[in-house]
Amino acid sequence: DIISIEQALKDLNKELNGDNLRSKYEGARPTSVKDRVDMIMYALWSTTAAPTNTFIKSYDDAASKFDGILTSLKTIDEEINKVELVLEKSGAPFTPGRFPEWRKN
């Protein structure tokens, strides 16, 4: 379960931030959600001009992909909580970022 969660997190990171390995060896990669948001922020940070159609399209593309990313993240969080519950019931020692149930409230 832990290995599948780790792979899901890697896939989610690739979807959100892009494939750095691909860009390193192939030179180009599909534009990630973060790339789109960064481009919009950088271009519009110090201007009072209205966003261009390109920025609006980039925003819409990023927003539409973000819903899927957020859903995946929530699913991964549920899986992590299940693993933590199994660890808690098994009496596993505490690990960084994992707290006993009584401390979560």
PDB file of N, CA and C in Angstrom:
ATOM      1  N   ASP A   1       0.823  -1.201   0.000  1.00  0.00           N
ATOM      2  CA  ASP A   1       0.000   0.000   0.000  1.00  0.00           C
ATOM      3  C   ASP A   1       0.867   1.266   0.000  1.00  0.00           C
ATOM      4  N   ILE A   2       1.926   1.226   0.796  1.00  0.00           N
ATOM      5  CA  ILE A   2       2.796   2.396   0.893  1.00  0.00           C
ATOM      6  C   ILE A   2       3.476   2.675  -0.442  1.00  0.00           C
ATOM      7  N   ILE A   3       3.898   1.622  -1.122  1.00  0.00           N
ATOM      8  CA  ILE A   3       4.561   1.806  -2.424  1.00  0.00           C
ATOM      9  C   ILE A   3       3.581   2.352  -3.454  1.00  0.00           C
ATOM     10  N   SER A   4       2.342   1.880  -3.438  1.00  0.00           N
ATOM     11  CA  SER A   4       1.362   2.403  -4.400  1.00  0.00           C
ATOM     12  C   SER A   4       1.021   3.860  -4.092  1.00  0.00           C
ATOM     13  N   ILE A   5       0.987   4.225  -2.811  1.00  0.00           N
ATOM     14  CA  ILE A   5       0.755   5.628  -2.439  1.00  0.00           C
ATOM     15  C   ILE A   5       1.913   6.489  -2.916  1.00  0.00           C
ATOM     16  N   GLU A   6       3.129   5.996  -2.720  1.00  0.00           N
ATOM     17  CA  GLU A   6       4.308   6.739  -3.162  1.00  0.00           C
ATOM     18  C   GLU A   6       4.284   6.955  -4.676  1.00  0.00           C
ATOM     19  N   GLN A   7       3.896   5.935  -5.426  1.00  0.00           N
ATOM     20  CA  GLN A   7       3.811   6.073  -6.885  1.00  0.00           C
ATOM     21  C   GLN A   7       2.713   7.057  -7.273  1.00  0.00           C
ATOM     22  N   ALA A   8       1.585   6.999  -6.567  1.00  0.00           N
ATOM     23  CA  ALA A   8       0.494   7.938  -6.853  1.00  0.00           C
ATOM     24  C   ALA A   8       0.930   9.376  -6.592  1.00  0.00           C
ATOM     25  N   LEU A   9       1.711   9.588  -5.528  1.00  0.00           N
ATOM     26  CA  LEU A   9       2.227  10.929  -5.240  1.00  0.00           C
ATOM     27  C   LEU A   9       3.201  11.393  -6.323  1.00  0.00           C
ATOM     28  N   LYS A  10       4.035  10.482  -6.826  1.00  0.00           N
ATOM     29  CA  LYS A  10       4.963  10.835  -7.904  1.00  0.00           C
ATOM     30  C   LYS A  10       4.189  11.204  -9.167  1.00  0.00           C
ATOM     31  N   ASP A  11       3.155  10.429  -9.474  1.00  0.00           N
ATOM     32  CA  ASP A  11       2.334  10.724 -10.655  1.00  0.00           C
ATOM     33  C   ASP A  11       1.623  12.059 -10.506  1.00  0.00           C
ATOM     34  N   LEU A  12       1.118  12.320  -9.310  1.00  0.00           N
ATOM     35  CA  LEU A  12       0.442  13.586  -9.047  1.00  0.00           C
ATOM     36  C   LEU A  12       1.411  14.757  -9.177  1.00  0.00           C
ATOM     37  N   ASN A  13       2.609  14.599  -8.649  1.00  0.00           N
ATOM     38  CA  ASN A  13       3.636  15.635  -8.768  1.00  0.00           C
ATOM     39  C   ASN A  13       3.965  15.900 -10.231  1.00  0.00           C
ATOM     40  N   LYS A  14       4.062  14.844 -11.015  1.00  0.00           N
ATOM     41  CA  LYS A  14       4.371  15.008 -12.438  1.00  0.00           C
ATOM     42  C   LYS A  14       3.248  15.750 -13.151  1.00  0.00           C
ATOM     43  N   GLU A  15       2.010  15.442 -12.772  1.00  0.00           N
ATOM     44  CA  GLU A  15       0.874  16.118 -13.387  1.00  0.00           C
ATOM     45  C   GLU A  15       0.820  17.596 -13.001  1.00  0.00           C
ATOM     46  N   LEU A  16       1.141  17.894 -11.750  1.00  0.00           N
ATOM     47  CA  LEU A  16       1.091  19.274 -11.275  1.00  0.00           C
ATOM     48  C   LEU A  16       2.297  20.089 -11.739  1.00  0.00           C
ATOM     49  N   ASN A  17       3.490  19.522 -11.615  1.00  0.00           N
ATOM     50  CA  ASN A  17       4.727  20.267 -11.891  1.00  0.00           C
ATOM     51  C   ASN A  17       5.406  19.942 -13.206  1.00  0.00           C
ATOM     52  N   GLY A  18       4.933  18.934 -13.906  1.00  0.00           N
ATOM     53  CA  GLY A  18       5.542  18.565 -15.177  1.00  0.00           C
ATOM     54  C   GLY A  18       6.590  17.474 -14.989  1.00  0.00           C
ATOM     55  N   ASP A  19       7.060  16.946 -16.102  1.00  0.00           N
ATOM     56  CA  ASP A  19       8.025  15.848 -16.109  1.00  0.00           C
ATOM     57  C   ASP A  19       9.418  16.414 -16.348  1.00  0.00           C
ATOM     58  N   ASN A  20      10.168  16.632 -15.267  1.00  0.00           N
ATOM     59  CA  ASN A  20      11.504  17.220 -15.387  1.00  0.00           C
ATOM     60  C   ASN A  20      12.470  16.316 -16.129  1.00  0.00           C
ATOM     61  N   LEU A  21      12.328  15.011 -15.961  1.00  0.00           N
ATOM     62  CA  LEU A  21      13.211  14.076 -16.655  1.00  0.00           C
ATOM     63  C   LEU A  21      12.988  14.150 -18.159  1.00  0.00           C
ATOM     64  N   ARG A  22      11.739  14.247 -18.565  1.00  0.00           N
ATOM     65  CA  ARG A  22      11.427  14.353 -19.995  1.00  0.00           C
ATOM     66  C   ARG A  22      12.013  15.631 -20.583  1.00  0.00           C
ATOM     67  N   SER A  23      11.888  16.735 -19.852  1.00  0.00           N
ATOM     68  CA  SER A  23      12.420  17.994 -20.379  1.00  0.00           C
ATOM     69  C   SER A  23      13.941  17.964 -20.425  1.00  0.00           C
ATOM     70  N   LYS A  24      14.551  17.213 -19.524  1.00  0.00           N
ATOM     71  CA  LYS A  24      16.010  17.122 -19.496  1.00  0.00           C
ATOM     72  C   LYS A  24      16.546  16.390 -20.722  1.00  0.00           C
ATOM     73  N   TYR A  25      15.854  15.333 -21.152  1.00  0.00           N
ATOM     74  CA  TYR A  25      16.359  14.513 -22.248  1.00  0.00           C
ATOM     75  C   TYR A  25      15.724  14.815 -23.597  1.00  0.00           C
ATOM     76  N   GLU A  26      14.501  15.300 -23.610  1.00  0.00           N
ATOM     77  CA  GLU A  26      13.834  15.577 -24.876  1.00  0.00           C
ATOM     78  C   GLU A  26      13.772  17.062 -25.193  1.00  0.00           C
ATOM     79  N   GLY A  27      14.012  17.900 -24.209  1.00  0.00           N
ATOM     80  CA  GLY A  27      14.037  19.336 -24.433  1.00  0.00           C
ATOM     81  C   GLY A  27      12.702  20.020 -24.287  1.00  0.00           C
ATOM     82  N   ALA A  28      11.621  19.328 -24.580  1.00  0.00           N
ATOM     83  CA  ALA A  28      10.296  19.937 -24.453  1.00  0.00           C
ATOM     84  C   ALA A  28       9.379  18.969 -23.729  1.00  0.00           C
ATOM     85  N   ARG A  29       8.399  19.533 -23.073  1.00  0.00           N
ATOM     86  CA  ARG A  29       7.419  18.710 -22.360  1.00  0.00           C
ATOM     87  C   ARG A  29       6.091  19.438 -22.412  1.00  0.00           C
ATOM     88  N   PRO A  30       5.011  18.715 -22.193  1.00  0.00           N
ATOM     89  CA  PRO A  30       3.714  19.407 -22.140  1.00  0.00           C
ATOM     90  C   PRO A  30       3.703  20.422 -20.995  1.00  0.00           C
ATOM     91  N   THR A  31       2.992  21.496 -21.181  1.00  0.00           N
ATOM     92  CA  THR A  31       2.919  22.544 -20.174  1.00  0.00           C
ATOM     93  C   THR A  31       2.145  22.042 -18.962  1.00  0.00           C
ATOM     94  N   SER A  32       2.763  22.152 -17.794  1.00  0.00           N
ATOM     95  CA  SER A  32       2.115  21.689 -16.567  1.00  0.00           C
ATOM     96  C   SER A  32       1.193  22.770 -16.012  1.00  0.00           C
ATOM     97  N   VAL A  33       0.406  22.381 -15.035  1.00  0.00           N
ATOM     98  CA  VAL A  33      -0.480  23.331 -14.360  1.00  0.00           C
ATOM     99  C   VAL A  33       0.351  24.433 -13.710  1.00  0.00           C
ATOM    100  N   LYS A  34       1.413  24.054 -13.043  1.00  0.00           N
ATOM    101  CA  LYS A  34       2.279  25.041 -12.386  1.00  0.00           C
ATOM    102  C   LYS A  34       2.913  25.978 -13.414  1.00  0.00           C
ATOM    103  N   ASP A  35       3.351  25.437 -14.553  1.00  0.00           N
ATOM    104  CA  ASP A  35       3.934  26.279 -15.604  1.00  0.00           C
ATOM    105  C   ASP A  35       2.940  27.346 -16.065  1.00  0.00           C
ATOM    106  N   ARG A  36       1.695  26.934 -16.243  1.00  0.00           N
ATOM    107  CA  ARG A  36       0.671  27.875 -16.710  1.00  0.00           C
ATOM    108  C   ARG A  36       0.434  28.980 -15.677  1.00  0.00           C
ATOM    109  N   VAL A  37       0.294  28.580 -14.425  1.00  0.00           N
ATOM    110  CA  VAL A  37       0.046  29.564 -13.362  1.00  0.00           C
ATOM    111  C   VAL A  37       1.249  30.483 -13.201  1.00  0.00           C
ATOM    112  N   ASP A  38       2.459  29.930 -13.235  1.00  0.00           N
ATOM    113  CA  ASP A  38       3.663  30.751 -13.119  1.00  0.00           C
ATOM    114  C   ASP A  38       3.754  31.769 -14.251  1.00  0.00           C
ATOM    115  N   MET A  39       3.422  31.342 -15.471  1.00  0.00           N
ATOM    116  CA  MET A  39       3.486  32.248 -16.616  1.00  0.00           C
ATOM    117  C   MET A  39       2.515  33.412 -16.435  1.00  0.00           C
ATOM    118  N   ILE A  40       1.317  33.106 -15.986  1.00  0.00           N
ATOM    119  CA  ILE A  40       0.316  34.151 -15.778  1.00  0.00           C
ATOM    120  C   ILE A  40       0.764  35.103 -14.672  1.00  0.00           C
ATOM    121  N   MET A  41       1.217  34.553 -13.559  1.00  0.00           N
ATOM    122  CA  MET A  41       1.648  35.405 -12.442  1.00  0.00           C
ATOM    123  C   MET A  41       2.821  36.286 -12.827  1.00  0.00           C
ATOM    124  N   TYR A  42       3.812  35.715 -13.501  1.00  0.00           N
ATOM    125  CA  TYR A  42       4.995  36.485 -13.875  1.00  0.00           C
ATOM    126  C   TYR A  42       4.623  37.637 -14.805  1.00  0.00           C
ATOM    127  N   ALA A  43       3.775  37.351 -15.777  1.00  0.00           N
ATOM    128  CA  ALA A  43       3.429  38.370 -16.770  1.00  0.00           C
ATOM    129  C   ALA A  43       2.518  39.454 -16.209  1.00  0.00           C
ATOM    130  N   LEU A  44       1.650  39.096 -15.285  1.00  0.00           N
ATOM    131  CA  LEU A  44       0.664  40.062 -14.803  1.00  0.00           C
ATOM    132  C   LEU A  44       0.998  40.670 -13.447  1.00  0.00           C
ATOM    133  N   TRP A  45       2.105  40.260 -12.847  1.00  0.00           N
ATOM    134  CA  TRP A  45       2.432  40.715 -11.496  1.00  0.00           C
ATOM    135  C   TRP A  45       2.556  42.233 -11.386  1.00  0.00           C
ATOM    136  N   SER A  46       3.211  42.855 -12.352  1.00  0.00           N
ATOM    137  CA  SER A  46       3.480  44.288 -12.226  1.00  0.00           C
ATOM    138  C   SER A  46       2.781  45.111 -13.305  1.00  0.00           C
ATOM    139  N   THR A  47       1.623  44.672 -13.722  1.00  0.00           N
ATOM    140  CA  THR A  47       0.892  45.421 -14.731  1.00  0.00           C
ATOM    141  C   THR A  47      -0.554  45.621 -14.283  1.00  0.00           C
ATOM    142  N   THR A  48      -1.147  46.645 -14.811  1.00  0.00           N
ATOM    143  CA  THR A  48      -2.564  46.874 -14.530  1.00  0.00           C
ATOM    144  C   THR A  48      -3.414  46.554 -15.753  1.00  0.00           C
ATOM    145  N   ALA A  49      -2.780  46.067 -16.813  1.00  0.00           N
ATOM    146  CA  ALA A  49      -3.496  45.722 -18.032  1.00  0.00           C
ATOM    147  C   ALA A  49      -4.364  44.491 -17.800  1.00  0.00           C
ATOM    148  N   ALA A  50      -5.399  44.396 -18.574  1.00  0.00           N
ATOM    149  CA  ALA A  50      -6.275  43.226 -18.493  1.00  0.00           C
ATOM    150  C   ALA A  50      -5.546  42.000 -19.040  1.00  0.00           C
ATOM    151  N   PRO A  51      -5.886  40.818 -18.562  1.00  0.00           N
ATOM    152  CA  PRO A  51      -5.241  39.614 -19.086  1.00  0.00           C
ATOM    153  C   PRO A  51      -5.608  39.388 -20.551  1.00  0.00           C
ATOM    154  N   THR A  52      -4.658  38.851 -21.277  1.00  0.00           N
ATOM    155  CA  THR A  52      -4.893  38.561 -22.692  1.00  0.00           C
ATOM    156  C   THR A  52      -5.711  37.280 -22.820  1.00  0.00           C
ATOM    157  N   ASN A  53      -6.175  37.010 -24.024  1.00  0.00           N
ATOM    158  CA  ASN A  53      -6.912  35.771 -24.275  1.00  0.00           C
ATOM    159  C   ASN A  53      -6.040  34.547 -24.010  1.00  0.00           C
ATOM    160  N   THR A  54      -4.736  34.665 -24.281  1.00  0.00           N
ATOM    161  CA  THR A  54      -3.812  33.566 -24.002  1.00  0.00           C
ATOM    162  C   THR A  54      -3.770  33.270 -22.514  1.00  0.00           C
ATOM    163  N   PHE A  55      -3.706  34.314 -21.689  1.00  0.00           N
ATOM    164  CA  PHE A  55      -3.686  34.124 -20.246  1.00  0.00           C
ATOM    165  C   PHE A  55      -5.009  33.519 -19.761  1.00  0.00           C
ATOM    166  N   ILE A  56      -6.095  33.989 -20.305  1.00  0.00           N
ATOM    167  CA  ILE A  56      -7.405  33.465 -19.917  1.00  0.00           C
ATOM    168  C   ILE A  56      -7.518  31.989 -20.282  1.00  0.00           C
ATOM    169  N   LYS A  57      -7.050  31.626 -21.477  1.00  0.00           N
ATOM    170  CA  LYS A  57      -7.072  30.220 -21.897  1.00  0.00           C
ATOM    171  C   LYS A  57      -6.155  29.381 -21.002  1.00  0.00           C
ATOM    172  N   SER A  58      -4.993  29.891 -20.686  1.00  0.00           N
ATOM    173  CA  SER A  58      -4.074  29.171 -19.801  1.00  0.00           C
ATOM    174  C   SER A  58      -4.683  28.965 -18.424  1.00  0.00           C
ATOM    175  N   TYR A  59      -5.338  29.993 -17.927  1.00  0.00           N
ATOM    176  CA  TYR A  59      -5.999  29.887 -16.627  1.00  0.00           C
ATOM    177  C   TYR A  59      -7.101  28.829 -16.668  1.00  0.00           C
ATOM    178  N   ASP A  60      -7.913  28.862 -17.715  1.00  0.00           N
ATOM    179  CA  ASP A  60      -9.000  27.885 -17.839  1.00  0.00           C
ATOM    180  C   ASP A  60      -8.450  26.462 -17.919  1.00  0.00           C
ATOM    181  N   ASP A  61      -7.363  26.277 -18.684  1.00  0.00           N
ATOM    182  CA  ASP A  61      -6.742  24.951 -18.790  1.00  0.00           C
ATOM    183  C   ASP A  61      -6.212  24.488 -17.438  1.00  0.00           C
ATOM    184  N   ALA A  62      -5.524  25.374 -16.727  1.00  0.00           N
ATOM    185  CA  ALA A  62      -4.974  25.026 -15.410  1.00  0.00           C
ATOM    186  C   ALA A  62      -6.103  24.719 -14.424  1.00  0.00           C
ATOM    187  N   ALA A  63      -7.145  25.527 -14.436  1.00  0.00           N
ATOM    188  CA  ALA A  63      -8.263  25.325 -13.513  1.00  0.00           C
ATOM    189  C   ALA A  63      -8.974  24.007 -13.783  1.00  0.00           C
ATOM    190  N   SER A  64      -9.139  23.659 -15.050  1.00  0.00           N
ATOM    191  CA  SER A  64      -9.833  22.409 -15.371  1.00  0.00           C
ATOM    192  C   SER A  64      -9.002  21.192 -14.955  1.00  0.00           C
ATOM    193  N   LYS A  65      -7.695  21.283 -15.063  1.00  0.00           N
ATOM    194  CA  LYS A  65      -6.832  20.175 -14.650  1.00  0.00           C
ATOM    195  C   LYS A  65      -6.689  20.111 -13.137  1.00  0.00           C
ATOM    196  N   PHE A  66      -6.809  21.256 -12.473  1.00  0.00           N
ATOM    197  CA  PHE A  66      -6.629  21.285 -11.027  1.00  0.00           C
ATOM    198  C   PHE A  66      -7.707  20.491 -10.300  1.00  0.00           C
ATOM    199  N   ASP A  67      -8.923  20.494 -10.813  1.00  0.00           N
ATOM    200  CA  ASP A  67      -9.993  19.722 -10.177  1.00  0.00           C
ATOM    201  C   ASP A  67      -9.618  18.243 -10.081  1.00  0.00           C
ATOM    202  N   GLY A  68      -9.061  17.699 -11.155  1.00  0.00           N
ATOM    203  CA  GLY A  68      -8.627  16.306 -11.154  1.00  0.00           C
ATOM    204  C   GLY A  68      -7.477  16.074 -10.195  1.00  0.00           C
ATOM    205  N   ILE A  69      -6.559  17.021 -10.145  1.00  0.00           N
ATOM    206  CA  ILE A  69      -5.415  16.920  -9.229  1.00  0.00           C
ATOM    207  C   ILE A  69      -5.897  16.947  -7.783  1.00  0.00           C
ATOM    208  N   LEU A  70      -6.820  17.842  -7.474  1.00  0.00           N
ATOM    209  CA  LEU A  70      -7.344  17.928  -6.110  1.00  0.00           C
ATOM    210  C   LEU A  70      -8.075  16.647  -5.720  1.00  0.00           C
ATOM    211  N   THR A  71      -8.849  16.091  -6.630  1.00  0.00           N
ATOM    212  CA  THR A  71      -9.542  14.827  -6.369  1.00  0.00           C
ATOM    213  C   THR A  71      -8.537  13.715  -6.101  1.00  0.00           C
ATOM    214  N   SER A  72      -7.480  13.654  -6.908  1.00  0.00           N
ATOM    215  CA  SER A  72      -6.439  12.640  -6.703  1.00  0.00           C
ATOM    216  C   SER A  72      -5.755  12.829  -5.359  1.00  0.00           C
ATOM    217  N   LEU A  73      -5.488  14.060  -5.004  1.00  0.00           N
ATOM    218  CA  LEU A  73      -4.835  14.344  -3.726  1.00  0.00           C
ATOM    219  C   LEU A  73      -5.703  13.910  -2.553  1.00  0.00           C
ATOM    220  N   LYS A  74      -6.994  14.160  -2.634  1.00  0.00           N
ATOM    221  CA  LYS A  74      -7.908  13.729  -1.574  1.00  0.00           C
ATOM    222  C   LYS A  74      -7.946  12.203  -1.466  1.00  0.00           C
ATOM    223  N   THR A  75      -7.925  11.515  -2.598  1.00  0.00           N
ATOM    224  CA  THR A  75      -7.904  10.053  -2.601  1.00  0.00           C
ATOM    225  C   THR A  75      -6.620   9.534  -1.970  1.00  0.00           C
ATOM    226  N   ILE A  76      -5.501  10.137  -2.318  1.00  0.00           N
ATOM    227  CA  ILE A  76      -4.217   9.739  -1.738  1.00  0.00           C
ATOM    228  C   ILE A  76      -4.226   9.984  -0.231  1.00  0.00           C
ATOM    229  N   ASP A  77      -4.792  11.105   0.201  1.00  0.00           N
ATOM    230  CA  ASP A  77      -4.873  11.400   1.628  1.00  0.00           C
ATOM    231  C   ASP A  77      -5.679  10.331   2.357  1.00  0.00           C
ATOM    232  N   GLU A  78      -6.769   9.878   1.760  1.00  0.00           N
ATOM    233  CA  GLU A  78      -7.574   8.818   2.368  1.00  0.00           C
ATOM    234  C   GLU A  78      -6.756   7.527   2.485  1.00  0.00           C
ATOM    235  N   GLU A  79      -5.984   7.211   1.455  1.00  0.00           N
ATOM    236  CA  GLU A  79      -5.148   6.012   1.490  1.00  0.00           C
ATOM    237  C   GLU A  79      -4.072   6.117   2.572  1.00  0.00           C
ATOM    238  N   ILE A  80      -3.493   7.292   2.701  1.00  0.00           N
ATOM    239  CA  ILE A  80      -2.474   7.504   3.747  1.00  0.00           C
ATOM    240  C   ILE A  80      -3.104   7.339   5.127  1.00  0.00           C
ATOM    241  N   ASN A  81      -4.307   7.874   5.303  1.00  0.00           N
ATOM    242  CA  ASN A  81      -4.990   7.738   6.592  1.00  0.00           C
ATOM    243  C   ASN A  81      -5.268   6.266   6.921  1.00  0.00           C
ATOM    244  N   LYS A  82      -5.617   5.467   5.906  1.00  0.00           N
ATOM    245  CA  LYS A  82      -5.837   4.035   6.118  1.00  0.00           C
ATOM    246  C   LYS A  82      -4.548   3.351   6.563  1.00  0.00           C
ATOM    247  N   VAL A  83      -3.446   3.680   5.913  1.00  0.00           N
ATOM    248  CA  VAL A  83      -2.157   3.093   6.286  1.00  0.00           C
ATOM    249  C   VAL A  83      -1.777   3.512   7.699  1.00  0.00           C
ATOM    250  N   GLU A  84      -1.988   4.779   8.029  1.00  0.00           N
ATOM    251  CA  GLU A  84      -1.684   5.251   9.384  1.00  0.00           C
ATOM    252  C   GLU A  84      -2.520   4.526  10.428  1.00  0.00           C
ATOM    253  N   LEU A  85      -3.774   4.248  10.100  1.00  0.00           N
ATOM    254  CA  LEU A  85      -4.637   3.526  11.026  1.00  0.00           C
ATOM    255  C   LEU A  85      -4.110   2.109  11.257  1.00  0.00           C
ATOM    256  N   VAL A  86      -3.678   1.452  10.190  1.00  0.00           N
ATOM    257  CA  VAL A  86      -3.097   0.110  10.315  1.00  0.00           C
ATOM    258  C   VAL A  86      -1.828   0.168  11.160  1.00  0.00           C
ATOM    259  N   LEU A  87      -0.991   1.174  10.925  1.00  0.00           N
ATOM    260  CA  LEU A  87       0.229   1.328  11.716  1.00  0.00           C
ATOM    261  C   LEU A  87      -0.104   1.560  13.185  1.00  0.00           C
ATOM    262  N   GLU A  88      -1.107   2.385  13.423  1.00  0.00           N
ATOM    263  CA  GLU A  88      -1.518   2.682  14.805  1.00  0.00           C
ATOM    264  C   GLU A  88      -2.002   1.422  15.508  1.00  0.00           C
ATOM    265  N   LYS A  89      -2.851   0.654  14.821  1.00  0.00           N
ATOM    266  CA  LYS A  89      -3.395  -0.572  15.413  1.00  0.00           C
ATOM    267  C   LYS A  89      -2.307  -1.629  15.627  1.00  0.00           C
ATOM    268  N   SER A  90      -1.289  -1.596  14.797  1.00  0.00           N
ATOM    269  CA  SER A  90      -0.196  -2.573  14.905  1.00  0.00           C
ATOM    270  C   SER A  90       0.818  -2.185  15.962  1.00  0.00           C
ATOM    271  N   GLY A  91       0.699  -1.000  16.496  1.00  0.00           N
ATOM    272  CA  GLY A  91       1.635  -0.538  17.511  1.00  0.00           C
ATOM    273  C   GLY A  91       2.969  -0.091  16.936  1.00  0.00           C
ATOM    274  N   ALA A  92       2.969   0.326  15.679  1.00  0.00           N
ATOM    275  CA  ALA A  92       4.206   0.795  15.044  1.00  0.00           C
ATOM    276  C   ALA A  92       4.688   2.072  15.726  1.00  0.00           C
ATOM    277  N   PRO A  93       5.999   2.256  15.804  1.00  0.00           N
ATOM    278  CA  PRO A  93       6.505   3.490  16.424  1.00  0.00           C
ATOM    279  C   PRO A  93       6.112   4.710  15.588  1.00  0.00           C
ATOM    280  N   PHE A  94       6.045   5.840  16.245  1.00  0.00           N
ATOM    281  CA  PHE A  94       5.671   7.062  15.542  1.00  0.00           C
ATOM    282  C   PHE A  94       6.760   7.448  14.552  1.00  0.00           C
ATOM    283  N   THR A  95       6.332   7.969  13.438  1.00  0.00           N
ATOM    284  CA  THR A  95       7.242   8.417  12.394  1.00  0.00           C
ATOM    285  C   THR A  95       6.991   9.898  12.163  1.00  0.00           C
ATOM    286  N   PRO A  96       7.942  10.595  11.551  1.00  0.00           N
ATOM    287  CA  PRO A  96       7.743  12.030  11.314  1.00  0.00           C
ATOM    288  C   PRO A  96       6.448  12.303  10.547  1.00  0.00           C
ATOM    289  N   GLY A  97       5.650  13.204  11.074  1.00  0.00           N
ATOM    290  CA  GLY A  97       4.411  13.586  10.414  1.00  0.00           C
ATOM    291  C   GLY A  97       3.240  12.686  10.743  1.00  0.00           C
ATOM    292  N   ARG A  98       3.467  11.606  11.453  1.00  0.00           N
ATOM    293  CA  ARG A  98       2.375  10.694  11.815  1.00  0.00           C
ATOM    294  C   ARG A  98       2.145  10.795  13.313  1.00  0.00           C
ATOM    295  N   PHE A  99       0.938  11.186  13.673  1.00  0.00           N
ATOM    296  CA  PHE A  99       0.610  11.386  15.076  1.00  0.00           C
ATOM    297  C   PHE A  99      -0.460  10.387  15.488  1.00  0.00           C
ATOM    298  N   PRO A 100      -0.497  10.033  16.747  1.00  0.00           N
ATOM    299  CA  PRO A 100      -1.551   9.146  17.214  1.00  0.00           C
ATOM    300  C   PRO A 100      -2.916   9.822  17.079  1.00  0.00           C
ATOM    301  N   GLU A 101      -3.952   9.018  16.964  1.00  0.00           N
ATOM    302  CA  GLU A 101      -5.307   9.539  16.790  1.00  0.00           C
ATOM    303  C   GLU A 101      -5.698  10.544  17.859  1.00  0.00           C
ATOM    304  N   TRP A 102      -5.293  10.324  19.104  1.00  0.00           N
ATOM    305  CA  TRP A 102      -5.712  11.220  20.173  1.00  0.00           C
ATOM    306  C   TRP A 102      -5.124  12.613  20.032  1.00  0.00           C
ATOM    307  N   ARG A 103      -4.066  12.781  19.238  1.00  0.00           N
ATOM    308  CA  ARG A 103      -3.463  14.106  19.069  1.00  0.00           C
ATOM    309  C   ARG A 103      -4.059  14.868  17.898  1.00  0.00           C
ATOM    310  N   LYS A 104      -4.856  14.223  17.062  1.00  0.00           N
ATOM    311  CA  LYS A 104      -5.428  14.882  15.892  1.00  0.00           C
ATOM    312  C   LYS A 104      -6.609  15.768  16.248  1.00  0.00           C
ATOM    313  N   ASN A 105      -7.206  15.560  17.389  1.00  0.00           N
ATOM    314  CA  ASN A 105      -8.391  16.347  17.767  1.00  0.00           C
ATOM    315  C   ASN A 105      -8.039  17.611  18.481  1.00  0.00           C
TER     316      ASN A 105
END
